Short mmCIF file of C-alpha atoms in Angstrom, two decimals:
data_model
loop_
_atom_site.label_atom_id
_atom_site.label_comp_id
_atom_site.label_asym_id
_atom_site.label_seq_id
_atom_site.Cartn_x
_atom_site.Cartn_y
_atom_site.Cartn_z
CA ARG A 1 22.11 44.49 32.89
CA ASP A 2 19.29 44.22 30.01
CA ARG A 3 21.92 45.17 27.45
CA LYS A 4 24.16 42.50 28.86
CA THR A 5 21.07 40.25 28.69
CA LEU A 6 20.36 40.77 25.20
CA GLU A 7 24.62 40.40 24.45
CA HIS A 8 24.54 36.88 25.76
CA ARG A 9 21.09 35.50 24.35
CA PRO A 10 23.04 35.04 21.27
CA PHE A 11 25.33 32.79 22.07
CA ALA A 12 22.95 30.94 25.21
CA ALA A 13 20.39 30.45 22.18
CA LYS A 14 23.59 29.10 19.79
CA GLN A 15 24.68 26.74 23.10
CA SER A 16 21.15 25.68 23.91
CA ASN A 17 20.42 24.44 20.16
CA THR A 18 24.06 22.47 19.72
CA HIS A 19 23.56 20.48 22.98
CA ASP A 20 19.29 19.42 22.45
CA SER A 21 19.89 18.49 18.66
CA ALA A 22 19.98 14.71 18.25
CA PHE A 23 22.29 14.84 15.54
CA ASP A 24 24.94 16.14 17.62
CA ARG A 25 24.79 13.35 19.90
CA PRO A 26 26.93 10.23 19.69
CA VAL A 27 24.80 7.31 19.17
CA SER A 28 25.12 4.55 21.85
CA PRO A 29 26.85 1.38 21.31
CA ASN A 30 23.71 -0.87 21.91
CA TYR A 31 21.28 1.23 20.02
CA ALA A 32 23.52 1.04 17.21
CA MET A 33 23.43 -2.54 18.20
CA LEU A 34 19.62 -3.24 18.61
CA HIS A 35 19.15 -1.65 14.90
CA ALA A 36 21.34 -3.65 13.35
CA LEU A 37 19.57 -6.54 15.34
CA LEU A 38 16.40 -5.65 13.94
CA LEU A 39 17.13 -5.15 10.37
CA LEU A 40 18.78 -9.28 10.29
CA THR A 41 15.34 -10.00 11.48
CA ALA A 42 13.63 -8.34 9.28
CA GLY A 43 15.28 -10.04 6.38
CA ALA A 44 15.06 -13.08 8.22
CA ALA A 45 11.40 -13.08 8.23
CA ARG A 46 11.25 -12.48 4.67
CA LEU A 47 13.22 -15.81 3.36
CA PRO A 48 10.88 -18.58 2.75
CA PRO A 49 11.04 -21.85 5.11
CA THR A 50 13.02 -24.88 5.22
CA PRO A 51 10.14 -27.72 2.80
CA LYS A 52 10.50 -30.71 5.40
CA ALA A 53 11.80 -33.76 4.64
CA PRO A 54 9.05 -36.49 3.20
CA SER A 55 8.30 -39.09 5.67
CA GLY A 56 11.15 -42.15 5.47
CA ILE A 57 7.93 -44.46 5.78
CA LEU A 58 6.23 -43.40 2.98
CA GLY A 59 9.11 -43.20 1.20
CA ALA A 60 9.93 -47.08 2.35
CA ALA A 61 6.72 -47.89 1.02
CA SER A 62 7.18 -46.18 -1.98
CA ALA A 63 9.92 -48.60 -2.69
CA VAL A 64 8.34 -51.52 -3.00
CA VAL A 65 4.96 -51.00 -3.89
CA SER A 66 5.92 -47.72 -6.85
CA PRO A 67 7.90 -50.67 -9.12
CA LEU A 68 5.12 -53.79 -8.28
CA LEU A 69 2.29 -51.07 -9.64
CA SER A 70 3.32 -48.96 -12.21
CA PRO A 71 3.22 -51.69 -14.86
CA VAL A 72 -0.28 -52.39 -13.50
CA TYR A 73 -2.13 -49.03 -13.57
CA ARG A 74 -0.26 -48.73 -17.11
CA LEU A 75 -2.94 -51.28 -18.40
CA GLN A 76 -5.33 -50.28 -16.13
CA ALA A 77 -6.28 -46.54 -15.95
CA PRO A 78 -6.97 -46.65 -19.76
CA ALA A 79 -8.88 -49.79 -19.22
CA GLN A 80 -10.95 -48.32 -16.44
CA ALA A 81 -11.67 -44.79 -18.33
CA ARG A 82 -12.93 -46.41 -21.11
CA VAL A 83 -15.00 -49.00 -19.48
CA LEU A 84 -16.75 -46.58 -16.80
CA GLY A 85 -16.96 -43.90 -20.13
CA PHE A 86 -20.53 -46.17 -20.85
CA PHE A 87 -22.05 -44.87 -18.53
CA LYS A 88 -21.26 -41.49 -18.62
CA PRO A 89 -23.64 -39.08 -21.41
CA GLY A 90 -21.85 -38.42 -24.52
CA GLY A 91 -19.23 -42.17 -23.56
CA TYR A 92 -15.39 -41.56 -22.91
CA ASP A 93 -13.80 -38.56 -24.58
CA GLY A 94 -10.52 -38.63 -24.26
CA ALA A 95 -9.61 -35.15 -26.49
CA ALA A 96 -12.28 -33.40 -23.92
CA SER A 97 -10.44 -34.22 -20.92
CA ARG A 98 -7.02 -34.38 -22.26
CA ALA A 99 -7.64 -30.19 -22.73
CA ALA A 100 -9.44 -30.34 -19.38
CA VAL A 101 -6.34 -31.54 -17.58
CA GLN A 102 -4.20 -28.80 -19.40
CA GLU A 103 -5.88 -26.21 -18.96
CA THR A 104 -6.17 -27.26 -14.79
CA VAL A 105 -1.68 -27.56 -14.84
CA LYS A 106 -1.64 -24.15 -15.72
CA SER A 107 -4.74 -22.87 -13.47
CA ALA A 108 -2.93 -22.03 -10.60
CA PRO A 109 1.17 -21.46 -9.67
CA VAL A 110 1.01 -25.10 -7.69
CA VAL A 111 -1.60 -27.67 -8.86
CA VAL A 112 -1.72 -31.35 -7.29
CA TYR A 113 -3.89 -34.11 -8.10
CA SER A 114 -4.79 -36.22 -5.21
CA TYR A 115 -6.82 -39.09 -3.44
CA PRO A 116 -8.53 -37.19 0.01
CA LEU A 117 -7.80 -41.08 1.36
CA SER A 118 -4.13 -40.85 -0.10
CA PRO A 119 -0.97 -40.90 2.41
CA PHE A 120 1.44 -40.09 -0.16
CA CYS A 121 -1.40 -37.01 -0.81
CA THR A 122 -1.20 -36.05 1.56
CA GLU A 123 2.40 -35.96 2.69
CA ALA A 124 2.90 -34.02 -1.10
CA ILE A 125 0.92 -31.52 0.19
CA ALA A 126 2.18 -31.23 3.96
CA VAL A 127 5.53 -30.68 2.31
CA LEU A 128 4.41 -27.66 0.02
CA ARG A 129 2.61 -26.27 2.54
CA SER A 130 6.24 -26.21 4.90
CA ALA A 131 8.03 -24.85 2.15
CA GLY A 132 5.74 -21.49 2.69
CA VAL A 133 3.72 -22.24 -0.65
CA ASP A 134 1.13 -19.28 -0.48
CA GLU A 135 -2.79 -21.23 -0.10
CA SER A 136 -4.07 -18.52 -2.76
CA LYS A 137 -1.51 -19.96 -5.05
CA LEU A 138 -2.07 -23.80 -4.31
CA LYS A 139 -5.07 -25.36 -6.09
CA VAL A 140 -6.00 -29.27 -4.79
CA VAL A 141 -7.67 -30.88 -7.76
CA GLU A 142 -9.10 -34.50 -6.28
CA PRO A 143 -10.27 -36.95 -9.20
CA GLY A 144 -11.95 -39.16 -6.50
CA ALA A 145 -11.12 -40.71 -2.87
CA GLU A 146 -9.21 -43.12 -4.66
CA TRP A 147 -8.56 -45.01 -8.09
CA PHE A 148 -10.98 -47.48 -7.30
CA LEU A 149 -13.26 -45.18 -5.99
CA LEU A 150 -12.93 -43.05 -9.19
CA GLY A 151 -16.34 -42.53 -11.56
CA PRO A 152 -16.15 -41.86 -15.09
CA ALA A 153 -15.06 -38.30 -14.93
CA GLY A 154 -12.16 -39.38 -12.34
CA SER A 155 -10.80 -41.95 -14.50
CA ALA A 156 -11.25 -40.00 -17.56
CA THR A 157 -8.74 -37.63 -16.05
CA ARG A 158 -6.48 -40.08 -14.53
CA ALA A 159 -5.99 -41.54 -18.07
CA SER A 160 -4.88 -38.75 -19.45
CA LEU A 161 -2.65 -37.92 -16.87
CA ALA A 162 -0.90 -41.01 -18.29
CA GLU A 163 -1.01 -40.43 -21.20
CA LEU A 164 0.20 -36.41 -21.51
CA TYR A 165 2.62 -36.72 -18.74
CA GLY A 166 3.55 -40.60 -18.37
CA GLN A 167 2.34 -40.74 -14.51
CA THR A 168 -0.53 -42.90 -13.12
CA SER A 169 -0.49 -42.79 -9.52
CA LEU A 170 -1.28 -39.57 -7.53
CA PRO A 171 -0.23 -37.16 -6.28
CA HIS A 172 1.52 -35.45 -9.27
CA VAL A 173 2.40 -32.56 -8.65
CA PHE A 174 2.82 -29.54 -11.73
CA ILE A 175 4.97 -26.28 -10.45
CA GLY A 176 4.22 -23.36 -12.95
CA GLY A 177 2.92 -25.49 -15.32
CA GLU A 178 4.67 -28.05 -15.60
CA SER A 179 5.37 -31.82 -14.07
CA ILE A 180 7.66 -32.18 -10.96
CA GLY A 181 5.84 -35.93 -11.25
CA GLY A 182 5.16 -37.45 -7.67
CA LEU A 183 5.80 -37.51 -3.79
CA PHE A 184 8.54 -40.13 -4.71
CA THR A 185 8.55 -40.27 -8.07
CA GLY A 186 8.49 -38.63 -11.50
CA THR A 187 10.66 -36.47 -12.41
CA PRO A 188 12.67 -35.97 -10.45
CA GLY A 189 9.63 -36.02 -7.44
CA LEU A 190 9.01 -33.63 -4.54
CA LYS A 191 11.88 -35.58 -2.14
CA ALA A 192 14.56 -35.17 -4.68
CA LEU A 193 14.06 -31.58 -5.11
CA VAL A 194 13.39 -31.03 -1.41
CA GLU A 195 16.89 -32.86 -1.28
CA ASP A 196 19.41 -30.73 -3.47
CA GLY A 197 17.47 -27.44 -3.24
CA SER A 198 15.85 -26.75 -5.58
CA LEU A 199 11.93 -27.15 -4.36
CA THR A 200 12.37 -23.08 -2.90
CA ALA A 201 13.58 -22.04 -7.11
CA LEU A 202 10.51 -23.54 -8.63
CA LEU A 203 8.34 -22.08 -5.63
CA LYS A 204 9.47 -18.58 -6.31
CA ALA A 205 9.94 -18.59 -10.71
CA ALA A 206 5.79 -19.75 -10.21
CA ARG A 207 5.42 -16.67 -7.92
CA ALA A 208 4.00 -19.31 -5.58
CA LEU A 209 5.55 -18.61 -2.29
#
């Protein structure tokens, strides 16, 4: 009896190993579908979100106001900077202000010059955040509460932005150190980038996501 038991043990062990091996078991269709779904979900989670379109109401207001105010701002911004420069120790220094602006726009992947009281500025920042911009890669610079509340330094900054990039109004958005304009205006402006689908590509190239 013992001899027969010993003779049958190898076969029994082999048979047991065959049935217990996870690699020999057929894959459940439900398991395969679940695995594929998890892979798809993980891939979707890595995709950046679709940026929201800017407010249509603000767009309509910009279409009316911008053409009227832009010529006025082009004259007013440098005059304001020079007048208020009299109240600043050392006076107005355009060269130093321009150098500071050029350094600032390259100090983060995304830089936004903004007025906290401006709904256009608030909306521009909201659009960038909706596109998935990492908060640590977004730098918001506020020269003042609004253009008519700017002090000497803020006025100099605004005049320098106009001289360097041809835009006096804020928001003024920079991605990867390059000016893309404001919310609706500029070259080409945030709205245009959202509409043609190129905003996400620019943000990726600047490593802002």
